[in-house]
PDB file of C-alpha atoms in Angstrom:
ATOM      1  CA  GLY A   1      13.153  12.226  -2.415  1.00  0.00           C
ATOM      2  CA  ILE A   2       9.870  13.110  -0.825  1.00  0.00           C
ATOM      3  CA  GLN A   3       9.529  12.468   2.911  1.00  0.00           C
ATOM      4  CA  VAL A   4       6.295  11.364   4.574  1.00  0.00           C
ATOM      5  CA  GLU A   5       5.898  11.703   8.335  1.00  0.00           C
ATOM      6  CA  GLN A   6       2.957  10.447  10.334  1.00  0.00           C
ATOM      7  CA  SER A   7       1.986  11.360  13.860  1.00  0.00           C
ATOM      8  CA  PRO A   8       1.450  10.176  16.465  1.00  0.00           C
ATOM      9  CA  PRO A   9       3.281   6.846  16.016  1.00  0.00           C
ATOM     10  CA  ASP A  10       1.027   5.173  18.584  1.00  0.00           C
ATOM     11  CA  LEU A  11      -2.398   6.010  19.953  1.00  0.00           C
ATOM     12  CA  ILE A  12      -4.460   4.195  22.574  1.00  0.00           C
ATOM     13  CA  LEU A  13      -8.084   5.242  23.068  1.00  0.00           C
ATOM     14  CA  GLN A  14     -11.244   4.055  24.734  1.00  0.00           C
ATOM     15  CA  GLU A  15     -14.123   2.937  22.570  1.00  0.00           C
ATOM     16  CA  GLY A  16     -16.280   5.930  21.652  1.00  0.00           C
ATOM     17  CA  ALA A  17     -13.444   8.458  21.582  1.00  0.00           C
ATOM     18  CA  ASN A  18     -12.541  10.608  18.581  1.00  0.00           C
ATOM     19  CA  SER A  19      -9.065  10.793  17.071  1.00  0.00           C
ATOM     20  CA  THR A  20      -7.064  12.791  14.553  1.00  0.00           C
ATOM     21  CA  LEU A  21      -4.110  11.309  12.669  1.00  0.00           C
ATOM     22  CA  ARG A  22      -1.727  13.547  10.778  1.00  0.00           C
ATOM     23  CA  CYS A  23       0.411  13.080   7.667  1.00  0.00           C
ATOM     24  CA  ASN A  24       3.019  15.660   6.634  1.00  0.00           C
ATOM     25  CA  PHE A  25       4.815  15.494   3.315  1.00  0.00           C
ATOM     26  CA  SER A  26       7.826  17.409   2.113  1.00  0.00           C
ATOM     27  CA  ASP A  27       6.993  18.164  -1.533  1.00  0.00           C
ATOM     28  CA  SER A  28       4.089  18.680  -3.916  1.00  0.00           C
ATOM     29  CA  VAL A  29       2.089  15.534  -4.618  1.00  0.00           C
ATOM     30  CA  ASN A  30      -0.262  14.256  -7.302  1.00  0.00           C
ATOM     31  CA  ASN A  31      -1.985  11.785  -5.084  1.00  0.00           C
ATOM     32  CA  LEU A  32      -2.452  11.018  -1.403  1.00  0.00           C
ATOM     33  CA  GLN A  33      -4.092   7.929  -0.027  1.00  0.00           C
ATOM     34  CA  TRP A  34      -4.993   6.709   3.449  1.00  0.00           C
ATOM     35  CA  PHE A  35      -4.965   2.990   4.216  1.00  0.00           C
ATOM     36  CA  HIS A  36      -5.954   0.888   7.194  1.00  0.00           C
ATOM     37  CA  GLN A  37      -4.057  -2.322   7.919  1.00  0.00           C
ATOM     38  CA  ASN A  38      -6.196  -4.456  10.195  1.00  0.00           C
ATOM     39  CA  PRO A  39      -4.761  -6.817  12.818  1.00  0.00           C
ATOM     40  CA  TRP A  40      -4.895  -9.674  10.284  1.00  0.00           C
ATOM     41  CA  GLY A  41      -2.620  -7.784   7.913  1.00  0.00           C
ATOM     42  CA  GLN A  42      -5.141  -6.820   5.262  1.00  0.00           C
ATOM     43  CA  LEU A  43      -4.584  -3.403   3.662  1.00  0.00           C
ATOM     44  CA  ILE A  44      -7.770  -1.474   3.012  1.00  0.00           C
ATOM     45  CA  ASN A  45      -7.972   1.661   0.935  1.00  0.00           C
ATOM     46  CA  LEU A  46      -9.793   4.352   2.945  1.00  0.00           C
ATOM     47  CA  PHE A  47      -9.453   7.554   0.942  1.00  0.00           C
ATOM     48  CA  TYR A  48      -7.933   8.840  -2.260  1.00  0.00           C
ATOM     49  CA  ILE A  49      -7.588  12.494  -1.403  1.00  0.00           C
ATOM     50  CA  PRO A  50      -4.975  14.666  -3.151  1.00  0.00           C
ATOM     51  CA  SER A  51      -6.857  17.755  -1.925  1.00  0.00           C
ATOM     52  CA  GLY A  52     -10.071  18.743  -0.198  1.00  0.00           C
ATOM     53  CA  THR A  53     -12.272  16.822   2.211  1.00  0.00           C
ATOM     54  CA  LYS A  54     -14.030  13.478   1.952  1.00  0.00           C
ATOM     55  CA  GLN A  55     -16.226  11.580   4.371  1.00  0.00           C
ATOM     56  CA  ASN A  56     -17.142   7.923   4.620  1.00  0.00           C
ATOM     57  CA  GLY A  57     -19.285   7.068   7.629  1.00  0.00           C
ATOM     58  CA  ARG A  58     -17.365   7.734  10.839  1.00  0.00           C
ATOM     59  CA  LEU A  59     -14.175   8.483   8.932  1.00  0.00           C
ATOM     60  CA  SER A  60     -13.251  11.658   7.150  1.00  0.00           C
ATOM     61  CA  ALA A  61     -10.075  13.049   5.653  1.00  0.00           C
ATOM     62  CA  THR A  62      -8.823  16.479   4.710  1.00  0.00           C
ATOM     63  CA  THR A  63      -5.770  17.293   2.612  1.00  0.00           C
ATOM     64  CA  VAL A  64      -4.363  20.824   2.436  1.00  0.00           C
ATOM     65  CA  ALA A  65      -1.997  20.420  -0.489  1.00  0.00           C
ATOM     66  CA  THR A  66      -0.609  23.976  -0.300  1.00  0.00           C
ATOM     67  CA  GLU A  67       0.488  23.379   3.301  1.00  0.00           C
ATOM     68  CA  ARG A  68       1.584  19.780   2.648  1.00  0.00           C
ATOM     69  CA  TYR A  69      -0.433  17.886   5.196  1.00  0.00           C
ATOM     70  CA  SER A  70      -3.418  15.601   5.486  1.00  0.00           C
ATOM     71  CA  LEU A  71      -5.591  14.665   8.467  1.00  0.00           C
ATOM     72  CA  LEU A  72      -7.627  11.539   9.055  1.00  0.00           C
ATOM     73  CA  TYR A  73     -10.477  11.850  11.549  1.00  0.00           C
ATOM     74  CA  ILE A  74     -12.072   8.874  13.247  1.00  0.00           C
ATOM     75  CA  SER A  75     -15.185   9.603  15.271  1.00  0.00           C
ATOM     76  CA  SER A  76     -16.889   7.376  17.845  1.00  0.00           C
ATOM     77  CA  SER A  77     -14.077   4.798  17.669  1.00  0.00           C
ATOM     78  CA  GLN A  78     -14.898   1.103  17.679  1.00  0.00           C
ATOM     79  CA  THR A  79     -12.623  -1.813  18.509  1.00  0.00           C
ATOM     80  CA  THR A  80     -12.700  -2.766  14.824  1.00  0.00           C
ATOM     81  CA  ASP A  81     -10.899   0.509  14.057  1.00  0.00           C
ATOM     82  CA  SER A  82      -7.758  -0.897  15.679  1.00  0.00           C
ATOM     83  CA  GLY A  83      -4.771  -1.447  13.439  1.00  0.00           C
ATOM     84  CA  VAL A  84      -2.208   0.652  11.634  1.00  0.00           C
ATOM     85  CA  TYR A  85      -3.146   3.657   9.532  1.00  0.00           C
ATOM     86  CA  PHE A  86      -0.820   4.544   6.673  1.00  0.00           C
ATOM     87  CA  CYS A  87      -0.565   7.648   4.586  1.00  0.00           C
ATOM     88  CA  ALA A  88       1.048   7.282   1.154  1.00  0.00           C
ATOM     89  CA  VAL A  89       1.812   9.957  -1.416  1.00  0.00           C
ATOM     90  CA  GLU A  90       2.689   9.989  -5.076  1.00  0.00           C
ATOM     91  CA  ASN A  91       5.303  12.486  -6.141  1.00  0.00           C
ATOM     92  CA  MET A  92       4.787  14.606  -9.233  1.00  0.00           C
ATOM     93  CA  ASP A  93       7.274  12.678 -11.388  1.00  0.00           C
ATOM     94  CA  SER A  94       7.065   9.206  -9.850  1.00  0.00           C
ATOM     95  CA  ASN A  95       5.031   7.250 -12.455  1.00  0.00           C
ATOM     96  CA  TYR A  96       2.303   6.439  -9.916  1.00  0.00           C
ATOM     97  CA  GLN A  97       4.684   5.069  -7.290  1.00  0.00           C
ATOM     98  CA  LEU A  98       3.575   5.633  -3.704  1.00  0.00           C
ATOM     99  CA  ILE A  99       5.920   6.715  -0.928  1.00  0.00           C
ATOM    100  CA  TRP A 100       4.690   5.498   2.440  1.00  0.00           C
ATOM    101  CA  GLY A 101       4.779   6.899   5.930  1.00  0.00           C
ATOM    102  CA  ALA A 102       5.697   4.650   8.844  1.00  0.00           C
ATOM    103  CA  GLY A 103       2.104   4.517  10.060  1.00  0.00           C
ATOM    104  CA  THR A 104       0.112   5.288  13.198  1.00  0.00           C
ATOM    105  CA  LYS A 105      -0.719   2.265  15.342  1.00  0.00           C
ATOM    106  CA  LEU A 106      -4.180   2.704  16.840  1.00  0.00           C
ATOM    107  CA  ILE A 107      -5.503   0.551  19.670  1.00  0.00           C
ATOM    108  CA  ILE A 108      -9.132   0.962  20.683  1.00  0.00           C
ATOM    109  CA  LYS A 109      -9.924  -0.504  24.098  1.00  0.00           C
ATOM    110  CA  PRO A 110     -13.446  -1.741  24.873  1.00  0.00           C
TER     111      PRO A 110
ATOM    112  CA  ASP B   1     -13.211  -5.981  -4.305  1.00  0.00           C
ATOM    113  CA  ALA B   2     -10.478  -5.347  -6.849  1.00  0.00           C
ATOM    114  CA  GLY B   3     -10.219  -9.030  -7.790  1.00  0.00           C
ATOM    115  CA  ILE B   4      -6.609  -9.512  -6.699  1.00  0.00           C
ATOM    116  CA  THR B   5      -5.258 -12.854  -5.540  1.00  0.00           C
ATOM    117  CA  GLN B   6      -1.773 -13.835  -4.461  1.00  0.00           C
ATOM    118  CA  SER B   7      -0.228 -17.275  -4.372  1.00  0.00           C
ATOM    119  CA  PRO B   8       1.058 -18.900  -2.348  1.00  0.00           C
ATOM    120  CA  ARG B   9      -0.247 -17.208   0.796  1.00  0.00           C
ATOM    121  CA  HIS B  10       2.473 -18.714   2.952  1.00  0.00           C
ATOM    122  CA  LYS B  11       5.825 -20.213   2.026  1.00  0.00           C
ATOM    123  CA  VAL B  12       8.860 -21.447   3.911  1.00  0.00           C
ATOM    124  CA  THR B  13      11.994 -21.993   1.871  1.00  0.00           C
ATOM    125  CA  GLU B  14      15.696 -22.509   2.384  1.00  0.00           C
ATOM    126  CA  THR B  15      18.471 -20.037   1.713  1.00  0.00           C
ATOM    127  CA  GLY B  16      19.717 -20.257  -1.858  1.00  0.00           C
ATOM    128  CA  THR B  17      16.562 -21.666  -3.426  1.00  0.00           C
ATOM    129  CA  PRO B  18      14.600 -19.824  -6.111  1.00  0.00           C
ATOM    130  CA  VAL B  19      11.101 -18.620  -5.225  1.00  0.00           C
ATOM    131  CA  THR B  20       8.334 -17.208  -7.411  1.00  0.00           C
ATOM    132  CA  LEU B  21       5.317 -15.367  -6.072  1.00  0.00           C
ATOM    133  CA  ARG B  22       2.283 -14.779  -8.252  1.00  0.00           C
ATOM    134  CA  CYS B  23      -0.173 -11.909  -8.345  1.00  0.00           C
ATOM    135  CA  HIS B  24      -3.318 -12.359 -10.392  1.00  0.00           C
ATOM    136  CA  GLN B  25      -5.973  -9.755 -11.191  1.00  0.00           C
ATOM    137  CA  THR B  26      -9.224 -10.163 -13.057  1.00  0.00           C
ATOM    138  CA  GLU B  27     -10.161  -6.584 -13.976  1.00  0.00           C
ATOM    139  CA  ASN B  28      -7.624  -5.547 -16.602  1.00  0.00           C
ATOM    140  CA  HIS B  29      -5.810  -2.871 -14.555  1.00  0.00           C
ATOM    141  CA  ARG B  30      -2.733  -1.502 -16.274  1.00  0.00           C
ATOM    142  CA  TYR B  31      -0.517  -0.882 -13.245  1.00  0.00           C
ATOM    143  CA  MET B  32       0.658  -3.627 -10.917  1.00  0.00           C
ATOM    144  CA  TYR B  33       3.105  -3.347  -8.012  1.00  0.00           C
ATOM    145  CA  TRP B  34       5.094  -5.566  -5.680  1.00  0.00           C
ATOM    146  CA  TYR B  35       5.840  -4.306  -2.161  1.00  0.00           C
ATOM    147  CA  ARG B  36       7.474  -5.802   0.879  1.00  0.00           C
ATOM    148  CA  GLN B  37       6.526  -5.003   4.460  1.00  0.00           C
ATOM    149  CA  ASP B  38       8.828  -5.584   7.396  1.00  0.00           C
ATOM    150  CA  PRO B  39       8.037  -5.104  11.107  1.00  0.00           C
ATOM    151  CA  GLY B  40       7.875  -1.474  12.109  1.00  0.00           C
ATOM    152  CA  HIS B  41       7.959  -0.231   8.521  1.00  0.00           C
ATOM    153  CA  GLY B  42       5.553   1.015   5.966  1.00  0.00           C
ATOM    154  CA  LEU B  43       5.554  -0.634   2.585  1.00  0.00           C
ATOM    155  CA  ARG B  44       8.558  -0.447   0.283  1.00  0.00           C
ATOM    156  CA  LEU B  45       8.218  -0.795  -3.463  1.00  0.00           C
ATOM    157  CA  ILE B  46      10.218  -3.589  -5.095  1.00  0.00           C
ATOM    158  CA  HIS B  47       9.151  -3.425  -8.761  1.00  0.00           C
ATOM    159  CA  TYR B  48       6.164  -2.239 -10.701  1.00  0.00           C
ATOM    160  CA  SER B  49       4.630  -2.738 -14.119  1.00  0.00           C
ATOM    161  CA  TYR B  50       2.798  -0.277 -16.344  1.00  0.00           C
ATOM    162  CA  GLY B  51       1.790  -2.780 -19.007  1.00  0.00           C
ATOM    163  CA  VAL B  52       2.577  -6.165 -20.523  1.00  0.00           C
ATOM    164  CA  LYS B  53       6.366  -6.561 -20.620  1.00  0.00           C
ATOM    165  CA  ASP B  54       6.780  -3.018 -19.215  1.00  0.00           C
ATOM    166  CA  THR B  55       8.389  -3.064 -15.791  1.00  0.00           C
ATOM    167  CA  ASP B  56      10.636  -0.847 -13.708  1.00  0.00           C
ATOM    168  CA  LYS B  57      12.555  -0.948 -10.463  1.00  0.00           C
ATOM    169  CA  GLY B  58      11.385   0.418  -7.162  1.00  0.00           C
ATOM    170  CA  GLU B  59      13.167   1.414  -4.007  1.00  0.00           C
ATOM    171  CA  VAL B  60      14.385  -2.086  -2.953  1.00  0.00           C
ATOM    172  CA  SER B  61      14.788  -4.073  -6.182  1.00  0.00           C
ATOM    173  CA  ASP B  62      18.155  -5.764  -5.505  1.00  0.00           C
ATOM    174  CA  GLY B  63      17.786  -9.558  -5.413  1.00  0.00           C
ATOM    175  CA  TYR B  64      14.368  -9.511  -7.117  1.00  0.00           C
ATOM    176  CA  SER B  65      13.171  -9.808 -10.699  1.00  0.00           C
ATOM    177  CA  VAL B  66       9.685  -9.552 -12.175  1.00  0.00           C
ATOM    178  CA  SER B  67       7.832 -10.553 -15.291  1.00  0.00           C
ATOM    179  CA  ARG B  68       4.506  -9.637 -16.812  1.00  0.00           C
ATOM    180  CA  SER B  69       3.735 -11.662 -19.915  1.00  0.00           C
ATOM    181  CA  LYS B  70      -0.014 -11.033 -19.768  1.00  0.00           C
ATOM    182  CA  THR B  71      -2.165  -8.305 -18.243  1.00  0.00           C
ATOM    183  CA  GLU B  72      -3.579 -10.398 -15.421  1.00  0.00           C
ATOM    184  CA  ASP B  73      -0.374 -11.864 -13.976  1.00  0.00           C
ATOM    185  CA  PHE B  74       2.639 -10.209 -12.348  1.00  0.00           C
ATOM    186  CA  LEU B  75       5.336 -12.564 -11.077  1.00  0.00           C
ATOM    187  CA  LEU B  76       7.996 -11.759  -8.491  1.00  0.00           C
ATOM    188  CA  THR B  77      11.071 -14.003  -8.454  1.00  0.00           C
ATOM    189  CA  LEU B  78      13.768 -14.307  -5.838  1.00  0.00           C
ATOM    190  CA  GLU B  79      16.566 -15.957  -7.821  1.00  0.00           C
ATOM    191  CA  SER B  80      18.421 -17.166  -4.724  1.00  0.00           C
ATOM    192  CA  ALA B  81      16.506 -16.464  -1.535  1.00  0.00           C
ATOM    193  CA  THR B  82      18.316 -14.991   1.474  1.00  0.00           C
ATOM    194  CA  SER B  83      17.209 -14.608   5.088  1.00  0.00           C
ATOM    195  CA  SER B  84      16.967 -10.831   4.587  1.00  0.00           C
ATOM    196  CA  GLN B  85      14.131 -11.488   2.140  1.00  0.00           C
ATOM    197  CA  THR B  86      11.953 -12.946   4.878  1.00  0.00           C
ATOM    198  CA  SER B  87       8.995 -10.590   4.749  1.00  0.00           C
ATOM    199  CA  VAL B  88       5.357 -10.142   3.867  1.00  0.00           C
ATOM    200  CA  TYR B  89       4.912  -9.408   0.167  1.00  0.00           C
ATOM    201  CA  PHE B  90       1.957  -7.446  -1.125  1.00  0.00           C
ATOM    202  CA  CYS B  91       0.763  -7.016  -4.662  1.00  0.00           C
ATOM    203  CA  ALA B  92      -1.260  -3.964  -5.652  1.00  0.00           C
ATOM    204  CA  ILE B  93      -3.048  -2.697  -8.712  1.00  0.00           C
ATOM    205  CA  SER B  94      -4.101   0.726  -9.887  1.00  0.00           C
ATOM    206  CA  GLU B  95      -5.643   2.628 -12.764  1.00  0.00           C
ATOM    207  CA  TRP B  96      -9.400   2.564 -12.636  1.00  0.00           C
ATOM    208  CA  LEU B  97     -12.111   4.156 -14.675  1.00  0.00           C
ATOM    209  CA  LEU B  98     -14.259   5.806 -12.032  1.00  0.00           C
ATOM    210  CA  ALA B  99     -17.265   7.948 -13.013  1.00  0.00           C
ATOM    211  CA  GLY B 100     -15.750   8.579 -16.404  1.00  0.00           C
ATOM    212  CA  GLU B 101     -12.343   9.590 -15.088  1.00  0.00           C
ATOM    213  CA  ILE B 102      -9.169   7.627 -14.578  1.00  0.00           C
ATOM    214  CA  SER B 103      -8.287   7.110 -10.918  1.00  0.00           C
ATOM    215  CA  TYR B 104      -4.951   5.856  -9.626  1.00  0.00           C
ATOM    216  CA  GLU B 105      -6.010   4.553  -6.232  1.00  0.00           C
ATOM    217  CA  GLN B 106      -4.050   1.477  -5.271  1.00  0.00           C
ATOM    218  CA  TYR B 107      -5.786  -1.661  -4.038  1.00  0.00           C
ATOM    219  CA  PHE B 108      -3.974  -4.538  -2.421  1.00  0.00           C
ATOM    220  CA  GLY B 109      -3.994  -8.287  -2.480  1.00  0.00           C
ATOM    221  CA  PRO B 110      -4.062 -10.333   0.737  1.00  0.00           C
ATOM    222  CA  GLY B 111      -0.274 -10.724   0.978  1.00  0.00           C
ATOM    223  CA  THR B 112       2.188 -13.620   0.961  1.00  0.00           C
ATOM    224  CA  ARG B 113       4.198 -14.417   4.067  1.00  0.00           C
ATOM    225  CA  LEU B 114       7.619 -15.699   3.029  1.00  0.00           C
ATOM    226  CA  THR B 115      10.112 -17.184   5.474  1.00  0.00           C
ATOM    227  CA  VAL B 116      13.646 -17.979   4.336  1.00  0.00           C
ATOM    228  CA  THR B 117      15.478 -20.292   6.747  1.00  0.00           C
TER     229      THR B 117
END
């Protein structure tokens, strides 16, 4: 089945720094989503981005489907950005099932 | 807000007892999913539904069953709970009409923390 790898596994930054999180996937996908799991466990949908670039405030994401990767950019980090960021992909024949990466744990220090 | 609730939010039960978790949605989404999340892991799909009485297995379905008798409710049952089923369980929905097109973004409920002693 399709493999999803996220890097780095852990990232510690000072408030105000910028960061780039990467998601590589091993096969063609219909769908790619980025999620943030906050320290209280809530999963928040950030982007639905099978291809192209989207921006939402300080966050943006780019997916290059032909090269099988996606990047999540966080600019001017705030402590509330802390948590785990997950990438999840839907394979071409998976009936809308998502395959998840292991996540990047981000800690923003004040 | 995708209008998803899960109940109970926390439960402690003993090995061998049956447990049912409920996911309720208010916006008529066709697809519903049950995931489990364990420390150090992403989410793993247990079962999903693509309509009333239409369900299928996911990656880790052994020991779990589901039912969907009406659009708004998706039930996950552990017939005889084991300690390996201690986990956080998330429900999700998808299939939206967004700007005239169907979108399959998944949105999640708040989770249920289940402990099997």
